[in-house]
Short mmCIF file of C-alpha atoms and ligand atoms in Angstrom, two decimals:
data_model
loop_
_atom_site.label_atom_id
_atom_site.label_comp_id
_atom_site.label_asym_id
_atom_site.label_seq_id
_atom_site.Cartn_x
_atom_site.Cartn_y
_atom_site.Cartn_z
CA MET K 1447 158.37 83.36 64.77
CA GLY K 1448 160.40 82.47 62.37
CA TRP K 1449 158.12 83.45 60.01
CA LEU K 1450 158.49 87.66 61.42
CA ILE K 1451 162.29 86.94 60.91
CA ALA K 1452 162.48 85.98 57.49
CA ARG K 1453 159.92 88.97 56.46
CA PHE K 1454 161.73 91.20 58.14
CA LEU K 1455 164.92 89.89 56.56
CA ALA K 1456 162.81 89.94 53.26
CA ALA K 1457 160.70 93.50 53.52
CA LEU K 1458 164.88 94.26 54.52
CA LEU K 1459 166.28 92.90 51.59
CA VAL K 1460 164.39 94.36 49.20
CA VAL K 1461 164.68 97.76 51.11
CA VAL K 1462 168.27 97.57 51.06
CA GLY K 1463 168.80 96.52 47.16
CA GLY K 1464 166.46 99.57 46.60
CA VAL K 1465 169.16 101.90 48.08
CA LEU K 1466 171.82 100.44 46.91
CA GLY K 1467 170.24 100.69 43.57
CA GLY K 1468 169.98 104.59 44.33
CA TYR K 1469 173.45 104.54 45.99
CA LEU K 1470 174.88 103.44 42.41
CA LEU K 1471 172.18 105.49 40.35
CA GLY K 1472 173.53 108.95 42.40
CA GLN K 1473 177.06 107.90 41.39
CA LEU K 1474 176.50 107.99 37.96
CA THR K 1475 174.01 111.20 38.08
CA HIS K 1476 175.98 112.32 40.78
CA MET K 1477 172.98 113.04 42.43
CA PRO K 1478 173.48 111.04 45.77
CA ALA K 1479 170.46 112.12 47.78
CA GLY K 1480 167.77 112.37 44.84
CA SER K 1481 168.68 109.09 43.75
CA LEU K 1482 168.52 107.16 47.68
CA VAL K 1483 165.21 108.29 47.99
CA LEU K 1484 164.23 107.05 44.99
CA GLY K 1485 165.94 103.86 45.18
CA ALA K 1486 164.32 103.18 48.55
CA LEU K 1487 161.49 104.30 47.56
CA VAL K 1488 161.80 102.03 44.32
CA GLY K 1489 162.81 99.05 47.34
CA VAL K 1490 159.61 99.87 48.67
CA PHE K 1491 157.46 100.00 46.24
CA GLY K 1492 158.47 96.46 45.39
CA ALA K 1493 158.10 94.64 48.60
CA VAL K 1494 154.59 96.35 48.51
CA LEU K 1495 154.16 95.01 44.93
CA LEU K 1496 155.91 90.83 45.59
CA ASP K 1497 153.18 91.57 48.94
CA LEU K 1498 149.86 92.40 46.64
CA ARG K 1499 150.95 89.28 44.39
CA HIS K 1500 151.56 87.39 47.41
CA GLY K 1501 147.80 88.28 49.54
CA GLN K 1502 145.80 88.36 45.77
CA ARG K 1503 146.89 84.43 45.24
CA LEU K 1504 145.90 83.62 48.68
CA MET K 1505 142.99 85.90 48.31
CA GLU K 1506 142.06 84.07 44.45
CA TRP K 1507 142.36 80.33 46.35
CA LEU K 1508 139.89 81.87 49.47
CA ARG K 1509 137.21 82.92 47.18
CA GLY K 1510 137.23 79.72 45.42
CA ALA K 1511 136.19 76.44 46.77
CA GLN K 1512 139.34 75.81 48.11
CA GLU K 1513 139.49 72.15 46.14
CA HIS K 1514 143.36 72.39 46.09
CA GLU K 1515 146.07 73.68 48.24
CA ALA K 1516 146.70 76.83 49.01
CA PRO K 1517 148.91 78.75 46.93
CA ARG K 1518 152.99 77.52 48.83
CA GLU K 1519 154.60 80.83 49.04
CA THR K 1520 157.57 81.01 51.51
CA GLY K 1521 157.76 82.52 55.11
CA PHE K 1522 154.89 85.07 55.91
CA TRP K 1523 152.60 84.40 52.87
CA GLY K 1524 153.43 80.79 53.14
CA GLU K 1525 152.83 80.49 56.41
CA LEU K 1526 149.21 82.63 56.27
CA GLY K 1527 148.51 80.52 53.14
CA TYR K 1528 149.38 76.85 55.56
CA ARG K 1529 147.18 78.25 58.59
CA MET K 1530 144.13 79.11 56.39
CA GLU K 1531 144.54 76.39 54.84
CA ARG K 1532 144.92 73.51 57.71
CA THR K 1533 141.69 75.56 59.67
CA LEU K 1534 139.53 75.29 56.91
CA ARG K 1535 140.21 71.55 56.55
CA VAL K 1536 139.55 71.51 60.36
CA ARG K 1537 136.44 73.10 60.15
CA ASP K 1538 135.34 71.13 57.02
CA ALA K 1539 135.84 67.67 59.14
CA ALA K 1540 134.07 69.46 61.44
CA LEU K 1541 130.60 70.32 59.77
CA GLU K 1542 131.11 67.28 57.22
CA GLN K 1543 130.99 65.16 60.63
CA GLU K 1544 128.11 66.77 61.93
CA ARG K 1545 126.03 66.92 58.52
CA LEU K 1546 126.56 62.79 59.03
CA ARG K 1547 125.42 62.77 62.63
CA LEU K 1548 122.59 65.50 61.76
CA GLN K 1549 122.07 62.50 58.40
CA GLN K 1550 122.05 59.69 60.80
CA PHE K 1551 119.45 61.40 62.93
CA LEU K 1552 116.86 61.55 60.25
CA SER K 1553 117.24 58.22 58.71
CA ALA K 1554 116.45 57.28 62.42
CA ILE K 1555 113.13 59.33 62.95
CA ASP K 1556 112.48 58.31 59.35
CA ALA K 1557 112.95 54.48 60.48
CA SER K 1558 110.57 55.25 62.70
CA PRO K 1559 107.17 52.88 63.05
CA ASN K 1560 105.09 56.94 63.80
CA GLY K 1561 104.99 59.82 61.75
CA VAL K 1562 107.12 62.37 62.91
CA LEU K 1563 107.23 66.11 61.28
CA MET K 1564 108.72 69.40 63.18
CA LEU K 1565 106.72 72.78 62.90
CA ASP K 1566 108.79 75.71 62.78
CA ALA K 1567 106.88 78.87 65.16
CA VAL K 1568 103.64 79.71 62.93
CA GLY K 1569 103.19 76.21 61.79
CA ALA K 1570 105.11 75.47 58.80
CA ILE K 1571 106.44 72.48 58.11
CA GLU K 1572 110.17 72.36 58.78
CA TRP K 1573 111.10 68.36 57.73
CA CYS K 1574 108.81 65.30 57.99
CA ASN K 1575 109.52 61.15 58.18
CA VAL K 1576 108.50 58.96 55.25
CA VAL K 1577 105.94 57.96 58.19
CA ALA K 1578 104.56 60.99 59.03
CA ALA K 1579 104.57 61.79 54.90
CA ALA K 1580 102.59 58.88 53.96
CA HIS K 1581 99.62 59.28 57.02
CA PHE K 1582 99.38 63.24 56.08
CA GLU K 1583 99.89 62.72 52.45
CA LEU K 1584 102.56 65.29 51.75
CA ASP K 1585 105.32 65.63 49.74
CA PRO K 1586 108.27 65.67 52.35
CA ARG K 1587 110.17 67.95 49.25
CA ARG K 1588 107.79 70.07 47.74
CA ASP K 1589 105.74 70.92 51.27
CA ARG K 1590 108.14 72.36 52.84
CA ARG K 1591 108.09 75.51 54.38
CA GLN K 1592 104.24 75.21 54.09
CA ARG K 1593 101.76 75.85 56.93
CA ILE K 1594 100.49 72.61 58.19
CA THR K 1595 97.08 74.08 58.89
CA ASN K 1596 96.80 74.86 54.76
CA LEU K 1597 97.59 70.80 54.04
CA VAL K 1598 95.77 68.94 56.61
CA ARG K 1599 92.85 70.27 57.28
CA ALA K 1600 90.98 68.32 58.92
CA PRO K 1601 88.53 70.39 61.58
CA ALA K 1602 89.80 67.91 65.00
CA PHE K 1603 93.45 68.01 63.63
CA VAL K 1604 93.57 72.09 63.06
CA ALA K 1605 91.24 72.97 65.86
CA HIS K 1606 93.52 70.98 68.56
CA LEU K 1607 97.31 72.62 66.74
CA GLN K 1608 94.88 76.30 67.60
CA ALA K 1609 93.74 75.46 71.34
CA GLY K 1610 97.43 75.07 71.97
CA ARG K 1611 96.86 72.48 74.47
CA TYR K 1612 98.06 69.64 73.77
CA ASP K 1613 97.91 67.12 77.11
CA GLU K 1614 96.19 64.50 74.91
CA PRO K 1615 96.46 63.05 71.74
CA VAL K 1616 93.80 64.00 68.97
CA ILE K 1617 92.01 61.26 67.16
CA PHE K 1618 90.89 61.76 63.56
CA PRO K 1619 90.32 60.41 59.96
CA GLY K 1620 93.28 60.27 57.48
CA PRO K 1621 92.84 62.84 54.56
CA GLN K 1622 91.17 60.05 52.65
CA GLY K 1623 89.33 58.78 55.39
CA ARG K 1624 90.69 55.15 54.66
CA THR K 1625 92.86 55.48 58.16
CA LEU K 1626 92.26 56.85 61.38
CA LEU K 1627 95.09 58.84 62.90
CA SER K 1628 96.55 58.85 66.46
CA VAL K 1629 98.71 62.60 66.69
CA LEU K 1630 100.11 63.93 69.56
CA VAL K 1631 101.85 67.34 69.52
CA ARG K 1632 105.27 68.12 71.57
CA PRO K 1633 105.65 71.98 71.87
CA TYR K 1634 109.74 72.64 72.01
CA GLY K 1635 111.93 75.35 72.08
CA ASP K 1636 111.13 78.54 70.64
CA GLY K 1637 107.75 77.97 69.56
CA MET K 1638 107.89 75.09 67.64
CA LYS K 1639 105.98 71.75 67.86
CA LEU K 1640 106.70 68.02 67.08
CA VAL K 1641 103.93 66.16 65.73
CA LEU K 1642 103.62 62.52 65.57
CA SER K 1643 101.00 60.48 64.47
CA GLN K 1644 100.17 57.53 64.85
CA ASP K 1645 97.48 55.05 62.20
CA ILE K 1646 95.28 53.44 64.82
CA THR K 1647 92.90 51.72 61.98
CA GLU K 1648 93.85 48.46 62.71
CA ARG K 1649 93.95 49.07 66.70
CA GLU K 1650 90.60 50.51 66.18
CA ARG K 1651 89.29 47.61 63.92
CA THR K 1652 90.24 45.00 66.94
CA ASP K 1653 88.81 46.95 69.37
CA ALA K 1654 85.34 47.17 67.61
CA MET K 1655 85.83 43.82 67.13
CA ARG K 1656 86.43 42.61 70.70
CA ARG K 1657 84.11 44.92 71.61
CA ASP K 1658 81.33 43.02 68.86
CA PHE K 1659 82.31 39.93 70.48
CA VAL K 1660 81.42 40.37 73.63
CA ALA K 1661 77.93 41.63 73.08
CA ASN K 1662 77.68 38.91 70.40
CA VAL K 1663 78.98 36.70 73.27
CA SER K 1664 76.43 37.69 75.53
CA HIS K 1665 73.42 37.83 73.26
CA GLU K 1666 74.69 34.34 72.72
CA ILE K 1667 74.42 32.89 76.29
CA ARG K 1668 71.48 35.36 77.75
CA THR K 1669 69.32 34.08 75.35
CA PRO K 1670 69.45 30.11 76.21
CA LEU K 1671 69.60 31.40 80.14
CA THR K 1672 66.12 33.29 79.45
CA VAL K 1673 64.47 30.12 78.19
CA LEU K 1674 66.18 28.44 81.40
CA SER K 1675 64.47 30.61 83.95
CA GLY K 1676 61.55 30.81 82.19
CA PHE K 1677 61.29 27.14 82.25
CA LEU K 1678 63.15 26.86 85.81
CA GLU K 1679 59.68 29.17 87.13
CA THR K 1680 57.32 26.97 84.83
CA LEU K 1681 58.52 24.48 86.91
CA ALA K 1682 57.90 25.43 89.76
CA MET K 1683 54.45 27.84 89.06
CA LEU K 1684 52.52 25.49 87.57
CA PRO K 1685 51.32 22.02 88.85
CA LEU K 1686 52.17 20.53 85.36
CA SER K 1687 51.53 16.90 84.12
CA GLU K 1688 54.33 14.35 83.56
CA VAL K 1689 53.78 14.82 79.94
CA GLU K 1690 54.44 17.91 80.19
CA ARG K 1691 56.95 18.19 82.33
CA GLN K 1692 58.80 15.55 80.64
CA ARG K 1693 58.25 17.98 77.38
CA VAL K 1694 60.07 20.96 79.56
CA LEU K 1695 62.68 18.83 80.83
CA THR K 1696 63.92 17.83 77.41
CA LEU K 1697 63.90 21.27 76.43
CA MET K 1698 65.62 22.83 79.02
CA GLN K 1699 68.43 20.13 78.33
CA GLN K 1700 68.35 21.14 74.73
CA GLN K 1701 69.48 25.07 76.18
CA ALA K 1702 71.67 24.04 78.17
CA THR K 1703 73.46 21.43 75.80
CA ARG K 1704 73.81 24.93 73.75
CA MET K 1705 75.30 26.86 76.28
CA GLN K 1706 78.00 24.12 76.88
CA ALA K 1707 78.78 23.78 72.94
CA LEU K 1708 78.53 27.89 73.15
CA VAL K 1709 81.39 27.49 76.46
CA GLY K 1710 83.74 24.71 74.80
CA ASP K 1711 83.50 26.36 71.34
CA LEU K 1712 84.87 29.94 73.29
CA LEU K 1713 87.67 27.92 75.24
CA THR K 1714 88.90 26.23 72.25
CA LEU K 1715 89.29 29.70 70.04
CA ALA K 1716 90.91 31.32 73.43
CA GLN K 1717 93.37 28.39 73.80
CA LEU K 1718 94.72 28.69 69.82
CA GLU K 1719 94.44 32.53 70.65
CA GLY K 1720 96.45 31.77 73.25
CA SER K 1721 99.24 29.48 72.14
CA PRO K 1722 102.25 29.31 70.26
CA ARG K 1723 101.75 27.93 67.01
CA PRO K 1724 101.97 24.24 66.57
CA GLY K 1725 105.48 23.35 66.03
CA ALA K 1726 106.71 21.97 62.39
CA ASP K 1727 108.51 19.69 63.65
CA ARG K 1728 106.18 17.26 65.09
CA TRP K 1729 104.54 14.63 63.02
CA VAL K 1730 100.80 14.04 62.87
CA ALA K 1731 100.19 10.63 61.36
CA VAL K 1732 96.75 11.89 59.01
CA GLY K 1733 94.88 8.85 58.32
CA ALA K 1734 94.64 7.96 61.92
CA THR K 1735 93.89 11.55 62.72
CA LEU K 1736 90.75 11.12 59.09
CA ARG K 1737 89.91 7.84 60.23
CA GLN K 1738 89.03 9.42 63.55
CA ALA K 1739 87.16 12.42 62.90
CA HIS K 1740 84.60 10.01 60.39
CA ALA K 1741 83.96 7.65 62.87
CA ASP K 1742 82.68 10.61 64.93
CA ALA K 1743 81.37 12.27 62.05
CA MET K 1744 79.08 8.55 61.15
CA ALA K 1745 78.12 8.49 64.96
CA LEU K 1746 77.01 12.37 64.81
CA SER K 1747 74.83 10.72 61.17
CA ALA K 1748 73.76 7.89 62.63
CA GLY K 1749 73.02 6.66 58.82
CA ARG K 1750 71.70 9.60 57.89
CA HIS K 1751 74.17 10.46 54.81
CA VAL K 1752 76.98 8.57 53.02
CA ILE K 1753 79.97 9.48 54.05
CA GLU K 1754 83.26 9.00 52.12
CA LEU K 1755 86.36 8.23 53.42
CA ALA K 1756 89.35 8.48 51.10
CA GLY K 1757 92.54 9.47 53.28
CA SER K 1758 95.89 8.78 52.41
CA ASP K 1759 97.69 6.39 54.99
CA GLU K 1760 101.48 7.42 54.28
CA ALA K 1761 100.46 10.92 54.78
CA GLU K 1762 102.38 13.17 57.38
CA LEU K 1763 100.87 16.60 58.78
CA ALA K 1764 102.97 18.44 61.21
CA GLY K 1765 101.28 20.22 63.69
CA SER K 1766 98.87 19.84 66.54
CA GLU K 1767 96.90 16.62 66.25
CA PRO K 1768 93.90 17.40 68.48
CA GLU K 1769 93.32 20.73 66.61
CA LEU K 1770 93.83 19.20 63.19
CA LEU K 1771 90.91 16.87 64.68
CA SER K 1772 89.31 19.45 66.28
CA ALA K 1773 89.14 21.43 62.53
CA PHE K 1774 88.34 18.39 60.45
CA GLY K 1775 85.95 17.06 63.25
CA ASN K 1776 84.37 21.06 63.00
CA LEU K 1777 83.70 20.72 59.02
CA LEU K 1778 82.11 17.45 58.99
CA ASN K 1779 79.73 18.69 62.00
CA ASN K 1780 78.27 21.53 59.83
CA ALA K 1781 78.64 18.64 56.77
CA VAL K 1782 76.43 16.89 58.70
CA ARG K 1783 74.26 19.05 60.39
CA TYR K 1784 73.37 21.17 57.17
CA THR K 1785 73.13 18.23 54.73
CA PRO K 1786 69.71 16.81 54.22
CA ALA K 1787 69.28 13.00 55.26
CA GLY K 1788 70.48 10.88 52.35
CA GLY K 1789 73.07 13.67 51.42
CA ARG K 1790 76.50 12.51 50.42
CA ILE K 1791 79.49 13.68 52.29
CA ARG K 1792 82.92 13.47 51.80
CA LEU K 1793 86.31 13.98 53.72
CA GLN K 1794 89.46 13.32 51.95
CA TRP K 1795 93.18 13.64 51.70
CA ARG K 1796 94.67 15.03 48.84
CA TRP K 1797 98.17 15.83 47.45
CA ARG K 1798 99.55 19.37 45.82
CA GLU K 1799 101.29 19.92 42.62
CA ASP K 1800 103.60 22.51 44.41
CA GLY K 1801 104.25 20.23 46.82
CA GLY K 1802 101.82 20.75 50.16
CA ALA K 1803 98.37 18.68 50.47
CA GLU K 1804 95.24 19.96 51.42
CA VAL K 1805 92.39 18.20 53.34
CA GLU K 1806 88.45 18.72 51.67
CA VAL K 1807 85.06 18.12 52.73
CA SER K 1808 82.42 18.64 50.43
CA ASP K 1809 78.66 17.84 50.77
CA SER K 1810 76.16 17.39 48.55
CA GLY K 1811 73.89 19.87 50.70
CA PRO K 1812 72.32 23.18 50.31
CA GLY K 1813 74.93 25.68 49.55
CA ILE K 1814 75.92 28.96 50.39
CA ALA K 1815 75.21 32.03 48.50
CA ARG K 1816 78.01 33.85 46.66
CA GLU K 1817 77.84 37.03 48.92
CA HIS K 1818 77.64 34.57 52.53
CA ILE K 1819 81.21 33.02 51.73
CA PRO K 1820 83.82 35.70 52.57
CA ARG K 1821 82.48 36.15 55.75
CA LEU K 1822 81.38 32.30 57.44
CA THR K 1823 84.81 32.26 58.99
CA GLU K 1824 83.97 35.87 61.03
CA ARG K 1825 82.79 35.20 64.39
CA PHE K 1826 78.78 34.21 65.29
CA TYR K 1827 78.14 34.63 61.49
CA ARG K 1828 75.75 32.49 60.33
CA VAL K 1829 73.36 32.13 57.16
CA ASP K 1830 70.53 31.16 58.41
CA GLY K 1831 70.74 31.92 62.23
CA SER K 1832 67.65 29.57 63.76
CA ARG K 1833 69.03 26.47 60.82
CA SER K 1834 72.40 26.59 62.89
CA ARG K 1835 70.81 27.19 66.55
CA ASP K 1836 68.39 24.46 66.15
CA THR K 1837 71.02 22.04 64.66
CA GLY K 1838 73.33 22.81 67.63
CA GLY K 1839 75.69 25.24 66.19
CA THR K 1840 77.55 28.44 68.49
CA GLY K 1841 78.18 30.20 65.23
CA LEU K 1842 82.17 29.80 65.79
CA GLY K 1843 83.07 26.50 64.30
CA LEU K 1844 84.14 27.79 61.19
CA SER K 1845 86.03 30.56 63.21
CA ILE K 1846 88.06 27.82 64.88
CA VAL K 1847 89.05 26.09 61.45
CA LYS K 1848 90.56 29.28 60.50
CA HIS K 1849 92.80 29.31 63.52
CA VAL K 1850 94.14 26.03 63.24
CA VAL K 1851 94.79 25.88 59.47
CA GLN K 1852 96.71 29.53 60.09
CA ARG K 1853 98.48 28.39 62.88
CA HIS K 1854 99.42 25.29 60.85
CA GLY K 1855 101.23 27.23 57.45
CA GLY K 1856 97.81 27.18 55.25
CA GLU K 1857 94.37 28.53 54.70
CA ILE K 1858 90.81 27.96 53.91
CA ASP K 1859 89.30 28.07 50.83
CA ILE K 1860 86.09 27.66 50.69
CA ARG K 1861 83.65 27.24 47.42
CA SER K 1862 79.84 27.13 47.36
CA GLU K 1863 77.05 27.19 45.35
CA PRO K 1864 73.10 27.23 46.27
CA GLY K 1865 71.65 24.30 45.38
CA GLN K 1866 75.30 22.19 44.48
CA GLY K 1867 76.26 21.80 47.91
CA SER K 1868 79.85 22.74 49.11
CA SER K 1869 82.89 22.17 49.77
CA PHE K 1870 86.18 23.17 52.30
CA ARG K 1871 88.94 23.03 51.47
CA LEU K 1872 92.48 23.52 54.35
CA VAL K 1873 95.39 23.77 52.63
CA PHE K 1874 98.52 23.19 53.65
CA PRO K 1875 102.11 24.79 52.87
CA SER K 1876 104.52 22.04 51.58
CA TYR K 1877 106.91 22.42 54.50
CA ARG K 1878 104.04 21.07 56.85
CA VAL K 1879 103.49 18.01 54.97
CA ARG K 1880 105.58 14.42 54.14
CA ARG K 1881 104.92 11.51 53.30
CA ARG K 1882 105.74 9.21 55.82
CA PRO K 1883 109.72 7.84 55.99
CA VAL K 1884 109.59 4.97 57.86
CA ALA K 1885 106.87 2.85 58.87
CA ALA K 1886 106.16 4.83 62.33
CA PRO K 1887 103.32 4.28 64.77
CA GLU K 1888 100.01 5.96 64.54
CA THR K 1889 99.14 7.30 68.48
CA GLU K 1890 95.74 7.80 69.45
CA PRO K 1891 94.32 11.05 68.68
CA VAL K 1892 93.69 13.57 71.39
CA ALA K 1893 89.79 14.50 71.10
CA LEU K 1894 89.27 17.87 71.32
CA ALA K 1895 86.40 18.51 68.61
CA ARG K 1896 83.46 19.91 69.00
CA GLN K 1897 80.48 17.83 71.29
P1 ADP W 2605 77.41 26.77 62.89
O1 ADP W 2605 77.51 26.43 64.50
O2 ADP W 2605 76.35 27.82 63.10
O3 ADP W 2605 77.31 25.89 62.31
P2 ADP W 2605 80.36 27.94 61.44
O4 ADP W 2605 80.91 28.60 61.69
O5 ADP W 2605 80.21 26.61 61.46
O6 ADP W 2605 78.46 27.91 62.80
O7 ADP W 2605 79.43 28.03 59.84
C1 ADP W 2605 78.88 29.30 59.63
C2 ADP W 2605 77.54 29.23 59.02
O8 ADP W 2605 77.96 28.99 58.01
C3 ADP W 2605 76.59 28.25 59.30
O9 ADP W 2605 75.57 28.68 60.01
C4 ADP W 2605 76.07 28.21 58.29
O10 ADP W 2605 74.94 29.50 57.25
C5 ADP W 2605 76.92 28.34 56.40
N1 ADP W 2605 77.37 26.47 56.97
C6 ADP W 2605 78.54 25.97 57.44
N2 ADP W 2605 78.99 25.01 56.58
C7 ADP W 2605 77.89 25.05 55.66
C8 ADP W 2605 77.66 23.34 55.17
N3 ADP W 2605 78.57 22.97 54.88
N4 ADP W 2605 76.25 23.40 54.42
C9 ADP W 2605 75.41 25.06 54.27
N5 ADP W 2605 76.14 25.77 55.04
C10 ADP W 2605 77.25 25.33 55.80
#
């Protein structure tokens, strides 16, 4: 209320001043009434003029960006300016807070692993996060306000948007056909839509791999089973001589062994996939493990090959001994099975310059054509199916080796050329290998190698 009294007094002062001036002028000019009116008018005019000046300064401040303080007047105009400024500042702070909150909210959606896209009532893009921009190959700035169907033309997506039934996600290839997208549309607000996209390329690939795997396993098991049941029928129906009976039993034995090997390898794979990575704190004596693998290979070769071992007695490898033995055993098993009699096989431990180490199994066998090499570690991939099966192969050996080496932080490096033999290297990183610090007792390796 103070400003009201001050304002009233100021106006009164100016008018009284005008009247007083008019009165004095009336004394001088002997026209008292006229001078009083004139003085009062001048007073009122002066008061209005002062108000106009104050109002104009406040208006100028309001028209500007209000970066500085409002004009600091006294009385009414000062109070008005101060209150306006305070209201504006409070509103600015609230707006800034809202802006920050919105920014945080959008950043959170931006960080989502899924694509998020907002469409207005006519299907134009309101906003999209970086993942959605990547999925649909959009430019979030340039494509704003553009209709989504003008930019994403996949027929399945367009039809899904137009159909207006959004219970199920729609699956379609991404813009360049390199990815597979699963898109879920959720209506919200007044005809607006939230489009959630997910790249399911990898998921589809693993699903397809799983389907292939089941089909392959079924096929691999069905073949020896069919042979076995055929032989059983023969034994039951036909009167066979002792020689024939023995031959049939031997063939049945072979098929049963093949199934056993297959089931054994499948169990090993399942075990590798289902168990946690071997810790990097359990140190395996490499020399003993290599010697065990070498002895197994010698037994399998039965003197048909020269098998050399160049180990390293002071080397230790952090991980699981049964798994490592299985990996070395599988490589040697292959070398023995694919290298013709009289060939040479070498099992070697080698330190690498980067501080890591490698185990190499090389042979003087038939070698492998370049185009097969990248696929050798795929499950059931064989270069020569009948040769693999005839020698008791399951098609899973190298897949097991790859799993084992990856679980130990390493990788498999295969080099081969037809007629030049093959070399399989298991390369382990430096943190998994060390020279034995003190003479530790060597433990007997536990057998997990293929039979
Ligand atoms: P398999 O049980 O058939 O041997 P693997 O996964 O161990 O299955 O090997 C995959 C394929 O790689 C084999 O079928 C074979 O064609 C090829 N291969 C593996 N090791 C050798 C080798 N030492 N020499 C030649 N070919 C090999």
